[in-house]
Amino acid sequence: SRQRRNENVKAAPPTSPYNLSEYFKQFVFPQNECELHNFRLSFSQLKWDKWIIAPHRYSPQYCQGDCPRAVGHRYGSPVHTMVQNLIYEKLDPSVPKPSCVPAEYSPLSVLTIEPDGSIVYKEYEDMIATKCTCR
Amino acid sequence: PHSRGRGGSDKAPGVFAAPEDAPSELNPVLQLPKGGRRGYALLPPLLKVLSDQGPRSWDSKAPRLQPDSRALRYMKRLYKMSATKEGIPKTHKGHLYNTVRLFTPCLECGHGHRDLVKGGVHSVDLLFNLDRVTALEHLLKSVLLYSFDTSVPISSSMTFICHLSIKEHDFASQVCPSISHSLAFSLHFEVSKRKWVEIDVTSFLQPLIATNRRNIHMAVNFTCLMGDPQQSTKLENPVNVTLVPPSLLLYLNDTSEQAHHRWNSLGHRSKSPVRVRPMNSPLVDHTGDKRKGNSQGKRA
């Protein structure tokens, strides 16, 4: 193996600093990588404040960004995600790349006025995205 | 959700000066009747709008009736007690409900409420329409919510010994005896601070809701003695304490998919990769001495 390494060293031409950055580019994660983004709305913007008494503001958040090829450990993605990426790259580009979607949520408590004038406090599941994944 | 709550109905119905005290006791969980399926069709407005085409559809269906301002004030304080400013539910013990519904007496049904005070006895005739309760919302507790309007400032702290008797008027057939229910309770509070009193009527409402009653019609007599229970008390109507007709409060556990389930979030935590060590594992030191347990652990 030492001999093979010597041969390899002789074969590989000295890389100029320019090629080096190009060379490393393939390992860098995408700039706009898949991640959680803030989004805050008030129910008055939707004109729902007539019947939603509380909360006044609500931050559902959202997931956006490109999914890197090596998604495994970083996003807790299943192996299927990498398979889908391979299909997109090698076999059929009409198959979509994996998407950046929410993986976990937290609940939201809402105080509303019902059509009959009664008042209800309710806790709804899965109303705020708290974590993203590639699927 | 069909298991009976821990507290069961073994607790005598108490009086909660609300909303400072978080509702804490448990009551038998009730399976709402089949008839409630109609209620099931009435999706909670939040989801109805989210599933409809945007808010315009809702604008046309703005609430027909505006809620009572006192009731609104009470529910806003309950909200502050149950959730953060951002709307994240607070987890505190005993907070098993994920839904609380407040109904004010139905005025447009022509019954409204007849209100009379005779010799210190305050009688009121109430009709509550429970159509909004869905079939998947299981009753945990129900209370009558009285708010005291004192027109004349009265001494800061006083003791009431109250008797509440409730009769259920059964329209359907006068034949069957109306279910009556009476309970006595003593109430000590600083009227100036507390404007609300919660009177637990779960055991009274239980048979009515269990028989799929969508309209609860009750006559309530409220008598209060004022004075020190130990001394001789005389029947007298507290100085100008006028009782506003009570609202009906239902603490419910919504078992539908969209509702937040606390036990679920607990369950979610137990899914985290924390291994539960068997009691006989070398790491668990039965004498409870952690250090020793750890040293054993290291050796093991």
XYZ file of C-alpha atoms in Angstrom:
435
model
C 0.000 0.000 0.000
C 2.956 2.308 0.623
C 4.034 1.784 -2.962
C 0.487 2.518 -4.223
C 0.346 5.678 -2.068
C 3.692 6.828 -3.562
C 2.359 6.203 -7.047
C -0.863 8.108 -6.235
C 1.082 11.088 -4.897
C 3.144 11.210 -8.081
C -0.067 10.935 -10.186
C -2.081 13.666 -8.504
C -0.964 17.059 -9.901
C -0.284 19.761 -7.225
C -3.755 21.409 -6.622
C -3.724 25.203 -6.840
C -5.595 27.033 -4.076
C -8.371 27.809 -6.617
C -9.059 24.105 -7.358
C -8.878 23.356 -3.633
C -11.902 25.531 -2.864
C -13.743 24.010 -5.806
C -12.792 20.585 -4.510
C -14.172 21.228 -1.020
C -17.338 22.828 -2.355
C -18.885 19.407 -2.944
C -18.774 18.727 0.817
C -20.116 22.032 2.048
C -23.754 21.942 3.190
C -26.108 24.024 0.958
C -26.235 27.675 2.011
C -30.005 27.762 2.339
C -30.127 24.426 4.125
C -33.467 23.036 5.366
C -34.279 24.744 8.670
C -37.083 26.239 10.810
C -38.074 29.819 9.931
C -39.951 32.295 12.108
C -43.396 33.453 11.087
C -45.683 35.453 13.356
C -49.247 36.451 12.572
C -51.997 38.226 14.480
C -55.550 36.993 14.120
C -56.654 40.570 13.411
C -54.694 40.400 10.123
C -56.950 37.485 9.140
C -59.982 39.355 10.507
C -60.579 36.420 12.858
C -60.224 38.541 15.996
C -64.024 38.813 16.114
C -64.190 35.268 17.395
C -60.643 34.391 18.443
C -60.185 36.240 21.727
C -56.755 34.828 22.614
C -53.921 34.562 21.845
C -53.619 37.850 19.957
C -50.501 36.693 18.105
C -49.592 33.236 16.877
C -46.243 31.947 15.545
C -46.873 28.777 13.496
C -43.244 28.871 12.074
C -42.422 26.937 8.860
C -39.658 24.796 7.289
C -37.772 25.870 4.191
C -34.451 25.098 2.488
C -32.574 22.529 0.430
C -32.012 19.053 1.725
C -28.320 18.097 1.668
C -27.471 14.750 0.091
C -26.160 13.286 3.359
C -29.397 13.756 5.296
C -29.133 10.691 7.522
C -27.915 11.707 10.941
C -28.506 15.442 10.676
C -32.268 15.333 10.179
C -33.163 11.921 11.527
C -34.394 11.132 8.030
C -35.242 7.544 7.133
C -33.015 5.750 4.594
C -35.835 6.154 2.073
C -34.928 9.843 1.830
C -31.464 9.032 0.493
C -32.940 6.452 -1.858
C -35.339 9.079 -3.206
C -32.421 11.471 -3.677
C -30.484 8.833 -5.618
C -33.520 8.151 -7.827
C -33.758 11.881 -8.551
C -30.039 12.196 -9.341
C -29.331 8.942 -11.170
C -32.539 7.479 -12.529
C -35.445 9.837 -13.011
C -35.252 13.604 -12.415
C -39.056 13.782 -12.595
C -39.116 12.176 -9.146
C -38.958 15.136 -6.699
C -35.972 15.645 -4.429
C -36.705 15.116 -0.701
C -38.619 18.081 0.811
C -37.959 20.128 3.898
C -41.018 19.596 6.169
C -41.902 19.916 9.887
C -40.988 16.898 12.017
C -42.331 18.004 15.409
C -45.043 20.389 16.625
C -46.274 21.941 19.836
C -49.911 22.609 20.817
C -51.730 25.955 20.983
C -54.436 27.125 23.422
C -57.201 29.169 21.809
C -60.077 31.115 23.386
C -62.956 31.524 20.939
C -66.578 32.707 20.826
C -68.925 30.131 19.336
C -71.764 31.072 16.952
C -74.292 30.620 19.781
C -72.419 33.131 21.939
C -70.911 30.557 24.298
C -67.186 30.822 24.995
C -64.746 27.928 24.664
C -61.137 27.439 25.741
C -59.526 24.705 23.648
C -56.018 23.219 23.342
C -55.259 22.157 19.755
C -52.504 19.679 18.884
C -49.811 20.310 16.234
C -50.315 24.032 15.758
C -46.677 25.271 15.983
C -43.802 23.660 14.008
C -40.798 23.184 16.308
C -38.412 21.011 14.240
C -37.737 20.313 10.522
C -36.688 17.212 8.624
C -36.106 16.094 5.020
C -38.555 13.538 3.683
C -60.523 8.120 28.681
C -63.296 5.881 29.978
C -61.492 5.177 33.258
C -62.893 7.051 36.212
C -60.832 9.996 37.326
C -58.686 9.431 40.397
C -60.745 11.742 42.509
C -64.052 10.144 41.528
C -67.006 11.779 43.110
C -65.787 10.946 46.569
C -65.109 14.611 47.151
C -68.058 16.545 48.507
C -68.880 19.164 45.899
C -66.920 22.143 47.105
C -67.047 25.814 46.296
C -64.148 27.305 44.411
C -63.540 30.958 44.539
C -62.406 31.251 40.964
C -60.376 31.980 39.062
C -57.533 32.273 41.624
C -57.765 28.599 42.457
C -57.089 26.352 39.518
C -59.806 23.767 39.219
C -58.133 20.721 40.618
C -60.393 17.846 41.556
C -61.334 15.044 39.225
C -64.762 13.754 38.547
C -65.950 10.595 36.895
C -65.300 10.916 33.210
C -68.558 10.760 31.302
C -69.114 9.348 27.871
C -71.300 11.900 26.112
C -74.421 10.196 24.661
C -74.832 9.094 21.065
C -77.208 11.984 20.515
C -74.196 14.242 20.829
C -73.186 13.061 17.356
C -75.139 16.114 16.084
C -72.635 18.177 18.044
C -69.856 16.283 16.290
C -70.898 17.880 13.023
C -70.218 21.306 14.507
C -66.452 21.350 14.064
C -64.717 23.718 16.490
C -64.845 27.078 14.654
C -61.053 27.280 14.433
C -60.864 24.081 12.412
C -64.016 24.878 10.457
C -62.432 28.059 9.174
C -59.043 26.424 8.541
C -60.750 23.713 6.488
C -63.044 26.207 4.672
C -61.726 28.521 1.940
C -60.044 31.183 4.057
C -61.590 33.543 6.611
C -64.201 35.162 4.333
C -66.422 32.156 4.843
C -66.154 32.752 8.542
C -66.793 36.521 8.346
C -70.287 35.778 7.112
C -70.748 33.512 10.122
C -69.509 35.884 12.797
C -70.959 34.852 16.188
C -74.712 35.539 16.187
C -74.768 36.303 19.873
C -72.153 38.336 21.702
C -71.100 36.723 24.982
C -71.776 38.249 28.390
C -68.946 40.643 29.295
C -68.540 39.149 32.775
C -68.291 35.672 31.298
C -65.718 36.928 28.788
C -63.675 38.471 31.595
C -63.751 35.182 33.523
C -62.652 33.117 30.506
C -59.821 35.542 29.716
C -58.524 35.017 33.246
C -58.914 31.252 32.871
C -56.908 31.520 29.625
C -54.116 33.433 31.375
C -54.055 30.724 34.062
C -53.919 27.889 31.503
C -51.641 29.188 28.726
C -48.657 31.473 28.160
C -48.911 34.788 26.235
C -47.852 32.937 23.072
C -50.697 30.466 23.617
C -48.597 27.491 24.741
C -50.632 25.365 27.214
C -49.137 25.413 30.723
C -48.638 22.010 32.266
C -49.586 22.053 35.914
C -50.868 19.132 37.937
C -54.577 18.562 37.936
C -54.931 20.471 34.671
C -56.474 17.474 32.900
C -58.974 19.406 30.806
C -58.131 20.481 27.257
C -61.493 22.168 26.741
C -63.561 24.512 28.931
C -66.997 25.653 27.726
C -68.921 28.509 29.331
C -72.660 28.754 28.643
C -74.797 31.710 29.724
C -78.514 31.142 30.347
C -80.398 30.927 27.050
C -82.385 34.140 26.685
C -83.726 33.800 23.185
C -85.474 30.538 24.033
C -88.306 32.518 25.554
C -87.561 31.152 29.013
C -84.752 33.503 29.744
C -84.491 33.488 33.447
C -87.114 34.467 35.933
C -85.512 36.093 38.815
C -87.125 36.860 42.154
C -85.957 37.465 45.644
C -88.397 36.654 48.428
C -87.417 36.831 52.063
C -83.759 36.365 51.352
C -84.282 33.430 49.014
C -82.926 34.196 45.545
C -84.681 32.040 42.936
C -83.780 31.897 39.311
C -85.078 29.791 36.444
C -82.331 28.899 33.957
C -82.142 27.179 30.567
C -78.763 26.177 29.080
C -78.386 24.841 25.535
C -75.451 22.420 25.224
C -75.526 21.827 21.462
C -71.893 22.957 21.121
C -70.620 20.059 23.237
C -69.346 17.432 20.786
C -69.699 13.681 21.159
C -65.924 13.353 21.697
C -65.826 15.819 24.599
C -66.004 13.915 27.887
C -67.253 15.756 30.945
C -64.735 16.054 33.770
C -66.449 18.656 35.944
C -69.313 21.160 35.764
C -69.902 24.225 37.909
C -72.366 27.066 38.235
C -70.430 30.304 38.096
C -71.914 33.076 40.216
C -70.604 36.601 40.050
C -71.474 38.915 42.912
C -72.496 42.461 42.160
C -72.403 44.347 45.406
C -74.077 47.677 44.894
C -73.387 48.757 48.462
C -69.874 48.357 49.854
C -70.088 45.720 52.566
C -67.616 44.736 55.229
C -64.439 43.441 53.648
C -64.682 39.849 54.788
C -67.857 37.985 55.528
C -69.089 34.431 55.852
C -72.026 33.134 53.875
C -73.732 29.910 54.721
C -75.568 29.117 51.534
C -78.105 26.563 50.496
C -78.494 25.824 46.845
C -81.396 23.721 45.655
C -81.692 22.917 41.995
C -84.724 21.388 40.343
C -84.594 20.023 36.818
C -87.807 20.829 34.964
C -88.493 17.989 32.598
C -90.583 19.392 29.747
C -91.049 16.071 28.080
C -93.292 14.578 30.633
C -94.407 16.191 33.841
C -95.007 12.632 35.023
C -91.440 11.774 35.851
C -90.296 13.494 39.032
C -88.045 16.422 38.388
C -84.568 15.626 39.578
C -83.769 17.853 42.456
C -80.486 18.413 44.071
C -79.571 20.560 46.969
C -76.334 21.241 48.614
C -75.253 23.489 51.426
C -71.874 25.093 51.642
C -70.207 27.815 53.574
C -68.362 30.466 51.799
C -65.852 32.826 53.316
C -64.218 35.362 51.109
C -63.357 38.985 50.776
C -66.153 40.152 48.504
C -64.148 43.156 47.412
C -61.503 40.875 45.889
C -63.426 37.904 44.632
C -66.254 38.543 42.282
C -66.675 34.905 41.281
C -67.828 31.799 43.050
C -67.738 28.356 41.389
C -70.339 25.933 42.738
C -69.661 22.349 41.754
C -72.806 20.756 40.287
C -71.103 17.821 38.529
C -73.013 15.166 40.466
C -76.261 16.992 39.675
C -75.582 17.444 35.957
C -74.099 13.977 35.492
C -77.415 12.080 35.066
C -78.791 14.840 32.845
C -75.832 14.831 30.470
C -75.636 11.037 30.552
C -79.230 10.912 29.267
C -78.280 13.044 26.291
C -80.070 16.161 27.542
C -79.108 18.982 25.176
C -81.220 21.548 27.035
C -80.636 21.786 30.769
C -83.513 23.629 32.418
C -83.117 24.219 36.129
C -84.665 26.277 38.898
C -82.073 27.425 41.411
C -82.872 28.709 44.901
C -80.023 30.447 46.628
C -80.343 31.345 50.303
C -77.571 32.962 52.247
C -77.179 33.501 55.964
C -74.671 36.095 56.904
C -72.696 36.012 60.087
C -70.369 33.751 61.972
C -71.318 30.072 61.616
C -70.302 29.414 65.207
C -72.560 32.135 66.575
C -76.301 32.123 66.126
C -76.920 33.023 62.552
C -80.013 34.816 61.436
C -81.554 34.589 58.031
C -80.995 37.839 56.302
C -80.429 38.717 52.746
C -76.870 40.096 52.504
C -76.849 43.815 52.075
C -77.797 44.391 48.499
C -75.822 41.436 47.227
C -77.610 40.967 43.958
C -76.835 37.684 42.260
C -76.399 37.852 38.517
C -77.868 34.700 36.883
C -75.064 32.126 36.925
C -73.202 30.775 33.896
C -72.626 27.060 33.419
C -68.995 25.995 33.095
C -68.041 22.563 31.708
C -64.469 21.254 32.055
C -64.069 18.647 29.307
C -61.506 16.258 27.895
C -61.769 16.420 24.095
C -60.652 13.013 22.758
C -60.650 14.055 19.077
C -57.481 13.978 16.926
C -57.112 17.749 16.758
C -57.220 18.255 20.509
C -54.050 18.348 22.605
C -53.785 15.336 24.891
C -51.593 15.813 27.951
C -51.145 12.118 28.533
C -50.028 11.990 24.888
C -47.294 14.560 25.470
C -46.257 12.604 28.575
C -46.266 9.466 26.437
C -44.195 11.357 23.840
C -41.576 12.060 26.456
C -41.434 8.370 27.434
C -40.594 7.572 23.772
C -37.290 9.429 24.197
C -34.300 7.017 24.254
C -34.078 6.963 28.058
C -33.659 3.334 28.996
C -35.519 2.289 32.134
C -33.082 0.186 34.099
C -34.602 -2.992 35.579
C -34.661 -2.833 39.358
C -32.308 -5.803 39.622
C -29.665 -4.152 37.471
C -26.270 -3.757 39.201
C -26.592 0.002 38.731
C -29.615 0.270 40.971
C -28.377 0.293 44.524
C -31.219 -0.927 46.762
C -29.928 1.013 49.703
C -30.642 4.099 47.613
C -27.049 5.250 47.927
C -26.455 6.762 44.528
C -22.705 7.073 44.875
C -22.357 3.406 45.711
C -24.694 2.564 42.845
C -22.475 4.587 40.523
C -19.218 2.998 41.752
C -20.800 -0.426 41.297
C -21.951 0.768 37.900
C -18.411 1.781 36.996
C -17.056 -1.581 38.142
C -19.831 -3.434 36.316
